[in-house]
JSON list of C-alpha atoms in Angstrom, two decimals:
[
{"chain": "Q", "resi": 20, "resn": "UNK", "atom": "CA", "xyz": [138.13, 68.64, 160.29]},
{"chain": "Q", "resi": 21, "resn": "UNK", "atom": "CA", "xyz": [138.18, 71.16, 157.39]},
{"chain": "Q", "resi": 22, "resn": "UNK", "atom": "CA", "xyz": [135.66, 70.35, 154.72]},
{"chain": "Q", "resi": 23, "resn": "UNK", "atom": "CA", "xyz": [138.28, 70.02, 151.99]},
{"chain": "Q", "resi": 24, "resn": "UNK", "atom": "CA", "xyz": [140.00, 67.35, 154.07]},
{"chain": "Q", "resi": 25, "resn": "UNK", "atom": "CA", "xyz": [136.85, 65.27, 154.24]},
{"chain": "Q", "resi": 26, "resn": "UNK", "atom": "CA", "xyz": [135.94, 65.42, 150.57]},
{"chain": "Q", "resi": 27, "resn": "UNK", "atom": "CA", "xyz": [136.47, 67.26, 147.31]},
{"chain": "Q", "resi": 28, "resn": "UNK", "atom": "CA", "xyz": [133.17, 68.00, 145.68]},
{"chain": "Q", "resi": 29, "resn": "UNK", "atom": "CA", "xyz": [132.67, 66.64, 142.21]},
{"chain": "Q", "resi": 30, "resn": "UNK", "atom": "CA", "xyz": [128.95, 66.17, 141.72]},
{"chain": "Q", "resi": 31, "resn": "UNK", "atom": "CA", "xyz": [126.70, 65.91, 138.73]},
{"chain": "Q", "resi": 32, "resn": "UNK", "atom": "CA", "xyz": [123.09, 66.77, 139.24]},
{"chain": "Q", "resi": 33, "resn": "UNK", "atom": "CA", "xyz": [119.90, 66.58, 137.19]},
{"chain": "Q", "resi": 34, "resn": "UNK", "atom": "CA", "xyz": [118.32, 69.85, 136.16]},
{"chain": "Q", "resi": 35, "resn": "UNK", "atom": "CA", "xyz": [114.95, 70.06, 137.86]},
{"chain": "Q", "resi": 36, "resn": "UNK", "atom": "CA", "xyz": [111.99, 71.42, 135.92]},
{"chain": "Q", "resi": 37, "resn": "UNK", "atom": "CA", "xyz": [109.75, 74.24, 137.04]},
{"chain": "Q", "resi": 38, "resn": "UNK", "atom": "CA", "xyz": [106.50, 72.62, 138.21]},
{"chain": "Q", "resi": 39, "resn": "UNK", "atom": "CA", "xyz": [103.75, 74.48, 140.06]},
{"chain": "Q", "resi": 40, "resn": "UNK", "atom": "CA", "xyz": [104.32, 74.22, 143.84]},
{"chain": "Q", "resi": 41, "resn": "UNK", "atom": "CA", "xyz": [101.19, 72.23, 144.62]},
{"chain": "Q", "resi": 42, "resn": "UNK", "atom": "CA", "xyz": [101.78, 69.82, 141.76]},
{"chain": "Q", "resi": 43, "resn": "UNK", "atom": "CA", "xyz": [105.39, 69.27, 142.80]},
{"chain": "Q", "resi": 44, "resn": "UNK", "atom": "CA", "xyz": [104.36, 68.59, 146.39]},
{"chain": "Q", "resi": 45, "resn": "UNK", "atom": "CA", "xyz": [101.62, 66.16, 145.33]},
{"chain": "Q", "resi": 46, "resn": "UNK", "atom": "CA", "xyz": [104.09, 64.31, 143.12]},
{"chain": "Q", "resi": 47, "resn": "UNK", "atom": "CA", "xyz": [106.53, 64.15, 146.04]},
{"chain": "Q", "resi": 48, "resn": "UNK", "atom": "CA", "xyz": [103.84, 62.67, 148.31]},
{"chain": "Q", "resi": 49, "resn": "UNK", "atom": "CA", "xyz": [103.03, 60.00, 145.73]},
{"chain": "Q", "resi": 50, "resn": "UNK", "atom": "CA", "xyz": [106.72, 59.12, 145.43]},
{"chain": "Q", "resi": 51, "resn": "UNK", "atom": "CA", "xyz": [107.02, 58.79, 149.21]},
{"chain": "Q", "resi": 52, "resn": "UNK", "atom": "CA", "xyz": [103.97, 56.51, 149.47]},
{"chain": "Q", "resi": 53, "resn": "UNK", "atom": "CA", "xyz": [105.16, 54.27, 146.64]},
{"chain": "Q", "resi": 54, "resn": "UNK", "atom": "CA", "xyz": [108.66, 53.99, 148.02]},
{"chain": "Q", "resi": 55, "resn": "UNK", "atom": "CA", "xyz": [107.66, 53.12, 151.58]},
{"chain": "Q", "resi": 56, "resn": "UNK", "atom": "CA", "xyz": [105.52, 50.26, 150.29]},
{"chain": "Q", "resi": 57, "resn": "UNK", "atom": "CA", "xyz": [108.53, 48.96, 148.38]},
{"chain": "Q", "resi": 58, "resn": "UNK", "atom": "CA", "xyz": [111.38, 49.49, 150.79]},
{"chain": "Q", "resi": 59, "resn": "UNK", "atom": "CA", "xyz": [110.87, 46.91, 153.55]},
{"chain": "Q", "resi": 60, "resn": "UNK", "atom": "CA", "xyz": [111.24, 43.79, 151.35]},
{"chain": "Q", "resi": 61, "resn": "UNK", "atom": "CA", "xyz": [114.75, 44.95, 150.44]},
{"chain": "Q", "resi": 62, "resn": "UNK", "atom": "CA", "xyz": [116.02, 43.87, 153.84]},
{"chain": "Q", "resi": 63, "resn": "UNK", "atom": "CA", "xyz": [114.89, 40.29, 153.29]},
{"chain": "Q", "resi": 64, "resn": "UNK", "atom": "CA", "xyz": [117.12, 39.90, 150.23]},
{"chain": "Q", "resi": 65, "resn": "UNK", "atom": "CA", "xyz": [120.79, 39.30, 149.58]},
{"chain": "Q", "resi": 66, "resn": "UNK", "atom": "CA", "xyz": [121.42, 37.44, 152.84]},
{"chain": "Q", "resi": 67, "resn": "UNK", "atom": "CA", "xyz": [123.84, 34.99, 151.24]},
{"chain": "Q", "resi": 68, "resn": "UNK", "atom": "CA", "xyz": [125.76, 37.84, 149.67]},
{"chain": "Q", "resi": 69, "resn": "UNK", "atom": "CA", "xyz": [125.99, 39.58, 153.04]},
{"chain": "Q", "resi": 70, "resn": "UNK", "atom": "CA", "xyz": [127.34, 36.43, 154.71]},
{"chain": "Q", "resi": 71, "resn": "UNK", "atom": "CA", "xyz": [129.92, 36.08, 151.94]},
{"chain": "Q", "resi": 72, "resn": "UNK", "atom": "CA", "xyz": [131.07, 39.69, 152.32]},
{"chain": "Q", "resi": 73, "resn": "UNK", "atom": "CA", "xyz": [131.23, 39.36, 156.09]},
{"chain": "Q", "resi": 74, "resn": "UNK", "atom": "CA", "xyz": [133.50, 36.34, 155.73]},
{"chain": "Q", "resi": 75, "resn": "UNK", "atom": "CA", "xyz": [135.70, 38.35, 153.38]},
{"chain": "Q", "resi": 76, "resn": "UNK", "atom": "CA", "xyz": [135.75, 41.16, 155.89]},
{"chain": "Q", "resi": 77, "resn": "UNK", "atom": "CA", "xyz": [136.88, 38.84, 158.66]},
{"chain": "Q", "resi": 78, "resn": "UNK", "atom": "CA", "xyz": [139.98, 38.11, 156.59]},
{"chain": "Q", "resi": 79, "resn": "UNK", "atom": "CA", "xyz": [141.14, 41.75, 156.63]},
{"chain": "Q", "resi": 80, "resn": "UNK", "atom": "CA", "xyz": [142.72, 43.52, 159.64]},
{"chain": "Q", "resi": 81, "resn": "UNK", "atom": "CA", "xyz": [139.93, 44.89, 161.80]},
{"chain": "Q", "resi": 82, "resn": "UNK", "atom": "CA", "xyz": [139.69, 48.64, 162.17]},
{"chain": "Q", "resi": 83, "resn": "UNK", "atom": "CA", "xyz": [140.79, 50.17, 165.44]},
{"chain": "Q", "resi": 84, "resn": "UNK", "atom": "CA", "xyz": [141.63, 46.82, 166.99]},
{"chain": "Q", "resi": 85, "resn": "UNK", "atom": "CA", "xyz": [145.39, 47.30, 167.43]},
{"chain": "Q", "resi": 86, "resn": "UNK", "atom": "CA", "xyz": [146.68, 49.76, 168.53]},
{"chain": "Q", "resi": 87, "resn": "UNK", "atom": "CA", "xyz": [144.22, 51.93, 170.50]},
{"chain": "Q", "resi": 88, "resn": "UNK", "atom": "CA", "xyz": [142.99, 54.93, 168.56]},
{"chain": "Q", "resi": 89, "resn": "UNK", "atom": "CA", "xyz": [144.45, 57.94, 170.38]},
{"chain": "Q", "resi": 90, "resn": "UNK", "atom": "CA", "xyz": [142.98, 61.40, 169.96]},
{"chain": "Q", "resi": 91, "resn": "UNK", "atom": "CA", "xyz": [144.79, 64.12, 168.06]},
{"chain": "Q", "resi": 92, "resn": "UNK", "atom": "CA", "xyz": [144.35, 66.72, 170.78]},
{"chain": "Q", "resi": 93, "resn": "UNK", "atom": "CA", "xyz": [145.53, 69.68, 168.72]},
{"chain": "Q", "resi": 94, "resn": "UNK", "atom": "CA", "xyz": [143.14, 68.91, 165.85]},
{"chain": "Q", "resi": 95, "resn": "UNK", "atom": "CA", "xyz": [140.35, 68.20, 168.33]},
{"chain": "Q", "resi": 96, "resn": "UNK", "atom": "CA", "xyz": [140.93, 71.59, 169.95]},
{"chain": "Q", "resi": 97, "resn": "UNK", "atom": "CA", "xyz": [140.73, 73.31, 166.56]},
{"chain": "Q", "resi": 98, "resn": "UNK", "atom": "CA", "xyz": [137.45, 71.57, 165.72]},
{"chain": "Q", "resi": 99, "resn": "UNK", "atom": "CA", "xyz": [135.90, 72.54, 169.06]},
{"chain": "Q", "resi": 100, "resn": "UNK", "atom": "CA", "xyz": [136.99, 76.16, 168.49]},
{"chain": "Q", "resi": 101, "resn": "UNK", "atom": "CA", "xyz": [135.45, 76.12, 165.03]},
{"chain": "Q", "resi": 102, "resn": "UNK", "atom": "CA", "xyz": [132.16, 74.67, 166.28]},
{"chain": "Q", "resi": 103, "resn": "UNK", "atom": "CA", "xyz": [131.90, 77.36, 168.96]},
{"chain": "Q", "resi": 104, "resn": "UNK", "atom": "CA", "xyz": [132.84, 80.21, 166.61]},
{"chain": "Q", "resi": 105, "resn": "UNK", "atom": "CA", "xyz": [130.64, 83.32, 166.69]},
{"chain": "Q", "resi": 106, "resn": "UNK", "atom": "CA", "xyz": [131.67, 84.21, 163.12]},
{"chain": "Q", "resi": 107, "resn": "UNK", "atom": "CA", "xyz": [128.94, 82.46, 161.20]},
{"chain": "Q", "resi": 108, "resn": "UNK", "atom": "CA", "xyz": [128.99, 81.97, 157.45]},
{"chain": "Q", "resi": 109, "resn": "UNK", "atom": "CA", "xyz": [125.85, 82.35, 155.35]},
{"chain": "Q", "resi": 110, "resn": "UNK", "atom": "CA", "xyz": [124.31, 78.92, 154.80]},
{"chain": "Q", "resi": 111, "resn": "UNK", "atom": "CA", "xyz": [123.50, 77.79, 151.27]},
{"chain": "Q", "resi": 112, "resn": "UNK", "atom": "CA", "xyz": [120.41, 76.02, 152.62]},
{"chain": "Q", "resi": 113, "resn": "UNK", "atom": "CA", "xyz": [119.02, 79.36, 153.84]},
{"chain": "Q", "resi": 114, "resn": "UNK", "atom": "CA", "xyz": [119.62, 80.91, 150.43]},
{"chain": "Q", "resi": 115, "resn": "UNK", "atom": "CA", "xyz": [117.92, 77.93, 148.79]},
{"chain": "Q", "resi": 116, "resn": "UNK", "atom": "CA", "xyz": [114.78, 78.42, 150.90]},
{"chain": "Q", "resi": 117, "resn": "UNK", "atom": "CA", "xyz": [114.62, 82.06, 149.87]},
{"chain": "Q", "resi": 118, "resn": "UNK", "atom": "CA", "xyz": [115.88, 82.06, 146.29]},
{"chain": "Q", "resi": 119, "resn": "UNK", "atom": "CA", "xyz": [115.58, 78.49, 145.01]},
{"chain": "Q", "resi": 120, "resn": "UNK", "atom": "CA", "xyz": [113.38, 77.63, 142.07]},
{"chain": "Q", "resi": 121, "resn": "UNK", "atom": "CA", "xyz": [109.86, 76.38, 142.67]},
{"chain": "Q", "resi": 122, "resn": "UNK", "atom": "CA", "xyz": [111.04, 72.81, 142.06]},
{"chain": "Q", "resi": 123, "resn": "UNK", "atom": "CA", "xyz": [114.05, 73.19, 144.35]},
{"chain": "Q", "resi": 124, "resn": "UNK", "atom": "CA", "xyz": [111.87, 74.52, 147.15]},
{"chain": "Q", "resi": 125, "resn": "UNK", "atom": "CA", "xyz": [109.61, 71.49, 146.70]},
{"chain": "Q", "resi": 126, "resn": "UNK", "atom": "CA", "xyz": [112.28, 68.81, 146.16]},
{"chain": "Q", "resi": 127, "resn": "UNK", "atom": "CA", "xyz": [115.06, 69.86, 148.54]},
{"chain": "Q", "resi": 128, "resn": "UNK", "atom": "CA", "xyz": [113.03, 68.90, 151.65]},
{"chain": "Q", "resi": 129, "resn": "UNK", "atom": "CA", "xyz": [112.16, 65.59, 149.97]},
{"chain": "Q", "resi": 130, "resn": "UNK", "atom": "CA", "xyz": [115.83, 64.86, 149.22]},
{"chain": "Q", "resi": 131, "resn": "UNK", "atom": "CA", "xyz": [116.74, 65.72, 152.82]},
{"chain": "Q", "resi": 132, "resn": "UNK", "atom": "CA", "xyz": [113.92, 63.57, 154.17]},
{"chain": "Q", "resi": 133, "resn": "UNK", "atom": "CA", "xyz": [114.88, 60.57, 152.05]},
{"chain": "Q", "resi": 134, "resn": "UNK", "atom": "CA", "xyz": [118.56, 61.02, 152.94]},
{"chain": "Q", "resi": 135, "resn": "UNK", "atom": "CA", "xyz": [117.77, 60.79, 156.66]},
{"chain": "Q", "resi": 136, "resn": "UNK", "atom": "CA", "xyz": [115.50, 57.77, 156.12]},
{"chain": "Q", "resi": 137, "resn": "UNK", "atom": "CA", "xyz": [118.41, 56.06, 154.36]},
{"chain": "Q", "resi": 138, "resn": "UNK", "atom": "CA", "xyz": [120.75, 57.09, 157.21]},
{"chain": "Q", "resi": 139, "resn": "UNK", "atom": "CA", "xyz": [118.45, 55.38, 159.71]},
{"chain": "Q", "resi": 140, "resn": "UNK", "atom": "CA", "xyz": [118.19, 52.27, 157.53]},
{"chain": "Q", "resi": 141, "resn": "UNK", "atom": "CA", "xyz": [121.99, 52.16, 157.13]},
{"chain": "Q", "resi": 142, "resn": "UNK", "atom": "CA", "xyz": [122.43, 52.38, 160.90]},
{"chain": "Q", "resi": 143, "resn": "UNK", "atom": "CA", "xyz": [119.95, 49.53, 161.28]},
{"chain": "Q", "resi": 144, "resn": "UNK", "atom": "CA", "xyz": [121.97, 47.43, 158.84]},
{"chain": "Q", "resi": 145, "resn": "UNK", "atom": "CA", "xyz": [125.26, 48.21, 160.55]},
{"chain": "Q", "resi": 146, "resn": "UNK", "atom": "CA", "xyz": [123.84, 47.47, 163.99]},
{"chain": "Q", "resi": 147, "resn": "UNK", "atom": "CA", "xyz": [123.45, 43.83, 162.91]},
{"chain": "Q", "resi": 148, "resn": "UNK", "atom": "CA", "xyz": [127.08, 43.33, 161.90]},
{"chain": "Q", "resi": 149, "resn": "UNK", "atom": "CA", "xyz": [128.89, 40.79, 164.11]},
{"chain": "Q", "resi": 150, "resn": "UNK", "atom": "CA", "xyz": [132.13, 42.70, 164.71]},
{"chain": "Q", "resi": 151, "resn": "UNK", "atom": "CA", "xyz": [132.03, 45.53, 167.24]},
{"chain": "Q", "resi": 152, "resn": "UNK", "atom": "CA", "xyz": [134.67, 47.52, 165.34]},
{"chain": "Q", "resi": 153, "resn": "UNK", "atom": "CA", "xyz": [132.45, 47.57, 162.25]},
{"chain": "Q", "resi": 154, "resn": "UNK", "atom": "CA", "xyz": [129.57, 49.08, 164.22]},
{"chain": "Q", "resi": 155, "resn": "UNK", "atom": "CA", "xyz": [131.40, 52.31, 165.12]},
{"chain": "Q", "resi": 156, "resn": "UNK", "atom": "CA", "xyz": [129.92, 55.30, 163.30]},
{"chain": "Q", "resi": 157, "resn": "UNK", "atom": "CA", "xyz": [130.42, 59.06, 163.18]},
{"chain": "Q", "resi": 158, "resn": "UNK", "atom": "CA", "xyz": [127.46, 61.40, 162.71]},
{"chain": "Q", "resi": 159, "resn": "UNK", "atom": "CA", "xyz": [128.00, 65.10, 162.02]},
{"chain": "Q", "resi": 160, "resn": "UNK", "atom": "CA", "xyz": [125.16, 67.60, 161.88]},
{"chain": "Q", "resi": 161, "resn": "UNK", "atom": "CA", "xyz": [126.92, 70.08, 159.60]},
{"chain": "Q", "resi": 162, "resn": "UNK", "atom": "CA", "xyz": [124.02, 72.51, 159.84]},
{"chain": "Q", "resi": 163, "resn": "UNK", "atom": "CA", "xyz": [125.20, 73.25, 163.39]},
{"chain": "Q", "resi": 164, "resn": "UNK", "atom": "CA", "xyz": [128.73, 74.07, 162.22]},
{"chain": "Q", "resi": 165, "resn": "UNK", "atom": "CA", "xyz": [128.84, 77.88, 161.96]},
{"chain": "Q", "resi": 166, "resn": "UNK", "atom": "CA", "xyz": [131.81, 77.74, 159.57]},
{"chain": "Q", "resi": 167, "resn": "UNK", "atom": "CA", "xyz": [130.35, 75.28, 157.04]},
{"chain": "Q", "resi": 168, "resn": "UNK", "atom": "CA", "xyz": [128.33, 76.93, 154.27]},
{"chain": "Q", "resi": 169, "resn": "UNK", "atom": "CA", "xyz": [127.62, 73.78, 152.23]},
{"chain": "Q", "resi": 170, "resn": "UNK", "atom": "CA", "xyz": [127.27, 70.79, 154.56]},
{"chain": "Q", "resi": 171, "resn": "UNK", "atom": "CA", "xyz": [123.99, 69.57, 156.02]},
{"chain": "Q", "resi": 172, "resn": "UNK", "atom": "CA", "xyz": [124.80, 66.13, 157.44]},
{"chain": "Q", "resi": 173, "resn": "UNK", "atom": "CA", "xyz": [127.53, 63.48, 157.30]},
{"chain": "Q", "resi": 174, "resn": "UNK", "atom": "CA", "xyz": [127.46, 59.78, 158.19]},
{"chain": "Q", "resi": 175, "resn": "UNK", "atom": "CA", "xyz": [130.83, 58.03, 158.32]},
{"chain": "Q", "resi": 176, "resn": "UNK", "atom": "CA", "xyz": [131.20, 54.31, 159.00]},
{"chain": "Q", "resi": 177, "resn": "UNK", "atom": "CA", "xyz": [134.29, 52.07, 158.69]},
{"chain": "Q", "resi": 178, "resn": "UNK", "atom": "CA", "xyz": [133.16, 51.13, 155.17]},
{"chain": "Q", "resi": 179, "resn": "UNK", "atom": "CA", "xyz": [130.68, 53.77, 153.98]},
{"chain": "Q", "resi": 180, "resn": "UNK", "atom": "CA", "xyz": [130.62, 57.58, 153.66]},
{"chain": "Q", "resi": 181, "resn": "UNK", "atom": "CA", "xyz": [127.30, 59.43, 153.14]},
{"chain": "Q", "resi": 182, "resn": "UNK", "atom": "CA", "xyz": [127.17, 63.22, 152.86]},
{"chain": "Q", "resi": 183, "resn": "UNK", "atom": "CA", "xyz": [124.32, 65.69, 152.24]},
{"chain": "Q", "resi": 184, "resn": "UNK", "atom": "CA", "xyz": [124.98, 69.26, 151.17]},
{"chain": "Q", "resi": 185, "resn": "UNK", "atom": "CA", "xyz": [123.33, 72.26, 149.57]},
{"chain": "Q", "resi": 186, "resn": "UNK", "atom": "CA", "xyz": [125.22, 73.66, 146.60]},
{"chain": "Q", "resi": 187, "resn": "UNK", "atom": "CA", "xyz": [125.76, 77.34, 145.90]},
{"chain": "Q", "resi": 188, "resn": "UNK", "atom": "CA", "xyz": [123.11, 76.95, 143.17]},
{"chain": "Q", "resi": 189, "resn": "UNK", "atom": "CA", "xyz": [120.49, 76.03, 145.82]},
{"chain": "Q", "resi": 190, "resn": "UNK", "atom": "CA", "xyz": [120.39, 72.31, 144.99]},
{"chain": "Q", "resi": 191, "resn": "UNK", "atom": "CA", "xyz": [120.47, 69.59, 147.67]},
{"chain": "Q", "resi": 192, "resn": "UNK", "atom": "CA", "xyz": [122.71, 66.70, 146.65]},
{"chain": "Q", "resi": 193, "resn": "UNK", "atom": "CA", "xyz": [124.35, 63.60, 148.11]},
{"chain": "Q", "resi": 194, "resn": "UNK", "atom": "CA", "xyz": [127.85, 62.12, 147.88]},
{"chain": "Q", "resi": 195, "resn": "UNK", "atom": "CA", "xyz": [128.75, 58.60, 148.98]},
{"chain": "Q", "resi": 196, "resn": "UNK", "atom": "CA", "xyz": [131.69, 56.21, 148.96]},
{"chain": "Q", "resi": 197, "resn": "UNK", "atom": "CA", "xyz": [131.98, 52.48, 149.68]},
{"chain": "Q", "resi": 198, "resn": "UNK", "atom": "CA", "xyz": [135.02, 50.53, 150.87]},
{"chain": "Q", "resi": 199, "resn": "UNK", "atom": "CA", "xyz": [134.52, 46.75, 151.15]},
{"chain": "Q", "resi": 200, "resn": "UNK", "atom": "CA", "xyz": [131.08, 47.49, 152.57]},
{"chain": "Q", "resi": 201, "resn": "UNK", "atom": "CA", "xyz": [129.25, 44.32, 153.70]},
{"chain": "Q", "resi": 202, "resn": "UNK", "atom": "CA", "xyz": [125.86, 45.96, 153.10]},
{"chain": "Q", "resi": 203, "resn": "UNK", "atom": "CA", "xyz": [126.66, 47.82, 149.88]},
{"chain": "Q", "resi": 204, "resn": "UNK", "atom": "CA", "xyz": [124.02, 46.01, 147.86]},
{"chain": "Q", "resi": 205, "resn": "UNK", "atom": "CA", "xyz": [121.28, 46.91, 150.35]},
{"chain": "Q", "resi": 206, "resn": "UNK", "atom": "CA", "xyz": [122.40, 50.56, 150.43]},
{"chain": "Q", "resi": 207, "resn": "UNK", "atom": "CA", "xyz": [122.48, 50.74, 146.63]},
{"chain": "Q", "resi": 208, "resn": "UNK", "atom": "CA", "xyz": [118.95, 49.36, 146.61]},
{"chain": "Q", "resi": 209, "resn": "UNK", "atom": "CA", "xyz": [117.90, 52.06, 149.08]},
{"chain": "Q", "resi": 210, "resn": "UNK", "atom": "CA", "xyz": [119.36, 54.79, 146.89]},
{"chain": "Q", "resi": 211, "resn": "UNK", "atom": "CA", "xyz": [117.49, 53.38, 143.90]},
{"chain": "Q", "resi": 212, "resn": "UNK", "atom": "CA", "xyz": [114.25, 52.81, 145.80]},
{"chain": "Q", "resi": 213, "resn": "UNK", "atom": "CA", "xyz": [114.14, 56.39, 147.04]},
{"chain": "Q", "resi": 214, "resn": "UNK", "atom": "CA", "xyz": [114.91, 57.73, 143.54]},
{"chain": "Q", "resi": 215, "resn": "UNK", "atom": "CA", "xyz": [118.04, 59.45, 144.88]},
{"chain": "Q", "resi": 216, "resn": "UNK", "atom": "CA", "xyz": [120.30, 58.36, 142.02]},
{"chain": "Q", "resi": 217, "resn": "UNK", "atom": "CA", "xyz": [119.66, 61.63, 140.15]},
{"chain": "Q", "resi": 218, "resn": "UNK", "atom": "CA", "xyz": [120.62, 63.68, 143.19]},
{"chain": "Q", "resi": 219, "resn": "UNK", "atom": "CA", "xyz": [123.67, 61.72, 144.30]},
{"chain": "Q", "resi": 220, "resn": "UNK", "atom": "CA", "xyz": [127.18, 60.90, 143.11]},
{"chain": "Q", "resi": 221, "resn": "UNK", "atom": "CA", "xyz": [129.47, 58.03, 144.04]},
{"chain": "Q", "resi": 222, "resn": "UNK", "atom": "CA", "xyz": [132.94, 59.42, 144.66]},
{"chain": "Q", "resi": 223, "resn": "UNK", "atom": "CA", "xyz": [136.41, 58.12, 145.46]},
{"chain": "Q", "resi": 224, "resn": "UNK", "atom": "CA", "xyz": [137.67, 61.02, 147.53]},
{"chain": "Q", "resi": 225, "resn": "UNK", "atom": "CA", "xyz": [139.55, 58.82, 149.99]},
{"chain": "Q", "resi": 226, "resn": "UNK", "atom": "CA", "xyz": [141.73, 56.19, 148.23]},
{"chain": "Q", "resi": 227, "resn": "UNK", "atom": "CA", "xyz": [142.93, 54.94, 151.64]},
{"chain": "Q", "resi": 228, "resn": "UNK", "atom": "CA", "xyz": [139.53, 54.87, 153.28]},
{"chain": "Q", "resi": 229, "resn": "UNK", "atom": "CA", "xyz": [140.53, 52.94, 156.46]},
{"chain": "Q", "resi": 230, "resn": "UNK", "atom": "CA", "xyz": [143.21, 55.55, 157.21]},
{"chain": "Q", "resi": 231, "resn": "UNK", "atom": "CA", "xyz": [140.67, 58.32, 156.57]},
{"chain": "Q", "resi": 232, "resn": "UNK", "atom": "CA", "xyz": [138.22, 56.74, 159.02]},
{"chain": "Q", "resi": 233, "resn": "UNK", "atom": "CA", "xyz": [140.92, 56.41, 161.66]},
{"chain": "Q", "resi": 234, "resn": "UNK", "atom": "CA", "xyz": [141.83, 60.09, 161.24]},
{"chain": "Q", "resi": 235, "resn": "UNK", "atom": "CA", "xyz": [138.17, 61.01, 161.70]},
{"chain": "Q", "resi": 236, "resn": "UNK", "atom": "CA", "xyz": [138.04, 59.01, 164.93]},
{"chain": "Q", "resi": 237, "resn": "UNK", "atom": "CA", "xyz": [141.16, 60.78, 166.15]},
{"chain": "Q", "resi": 238, "resn": "UNK", "atom": "CA", "xyz": [139.98, 64.34, 165.50]},
{"chain": "Q", "resi": 239, "resn": "UNK", "atom": "CA", "xyz": [136.21, 64.25, 166.02]},
{"chain": "Q", "resi": 240, "resn": "UNK", "atom": "CA", "xyz": [134.74, 64.89, 169.49]},
{"chain": "Q", "resi": 241, "resn": "UNK", "atom": "CA", "xyz": [133.50, 61.76, 171.23]},
{"chain": "Q", "resi": 242, "resn": "UNK", "atom": "CA", "xyz": [129.92, 63.06, 171.27]},
{"chain": "Q", "resi": 243, "resn": "UNK", "atom": "CA", "xyz": [129.79, 62.51, 167.49]},
{"chain": "Q", "resi": 244, "resn": "UNK", "atom": "CA", "xyz": [131.11, 58.94, 167.67]},
{"chain": "Q", "resi": 245, "resn": "UNK", "atom": "CA", "xyz": [128.66, 56.14, 168.42]},
{"chain": "Q", "resi": 246, "resn": "UNK", "atom": "CA", "xyz": [128.79, 52.40, 168.97]},
{"chain": "Q", "resi": 247, "resn": "UNK", "atom": "CA", "xyz": [125.78, 50.66, 167.42]}
]
């Protein structure tokens, strides 16, 4: 799916200061240690809220239940052709490693690392949802897409969108969107706990999110679609 069909970028990002490399790395290590000691208790909270949201969710039509979600074969063919293209664009992440500021070179790997920790935690949360349809996810490793200069990774669930990219100014940043998400509070806590608020933006790129998710299921190759 073309990038502009998935999302329109509208991010705000914090300007990062120029710290010496070793100091920036040491500060990053301290942040990681503090956050890991804090993160686990988050999953013991908000259980009543989760039950309430799940009950609300049961009242809406379930995604992909009726009718069967048929593939858009033409769009699927185009995506496969794009993924196998030999005409590779220059990746912003490569430029960032070479030409980023000292702070960007130190913090971009930290942002990426925290993003993927959150992805794994989100998958853990979704795996516990009672409805099978709500446990369908799409994972895209955009770094492997030879035609995508910005994207690094995308997680798409029936109720949550989570995207990591590298901007043309060498800054890693995150975009996310919720839609009646039963674990929104826990995910928001994760974003706060990992200090990712300054590097992320909540967007509303897909007003009809359920239809967007169904389109993604129709056009994405099955190897990117998983049942938790």
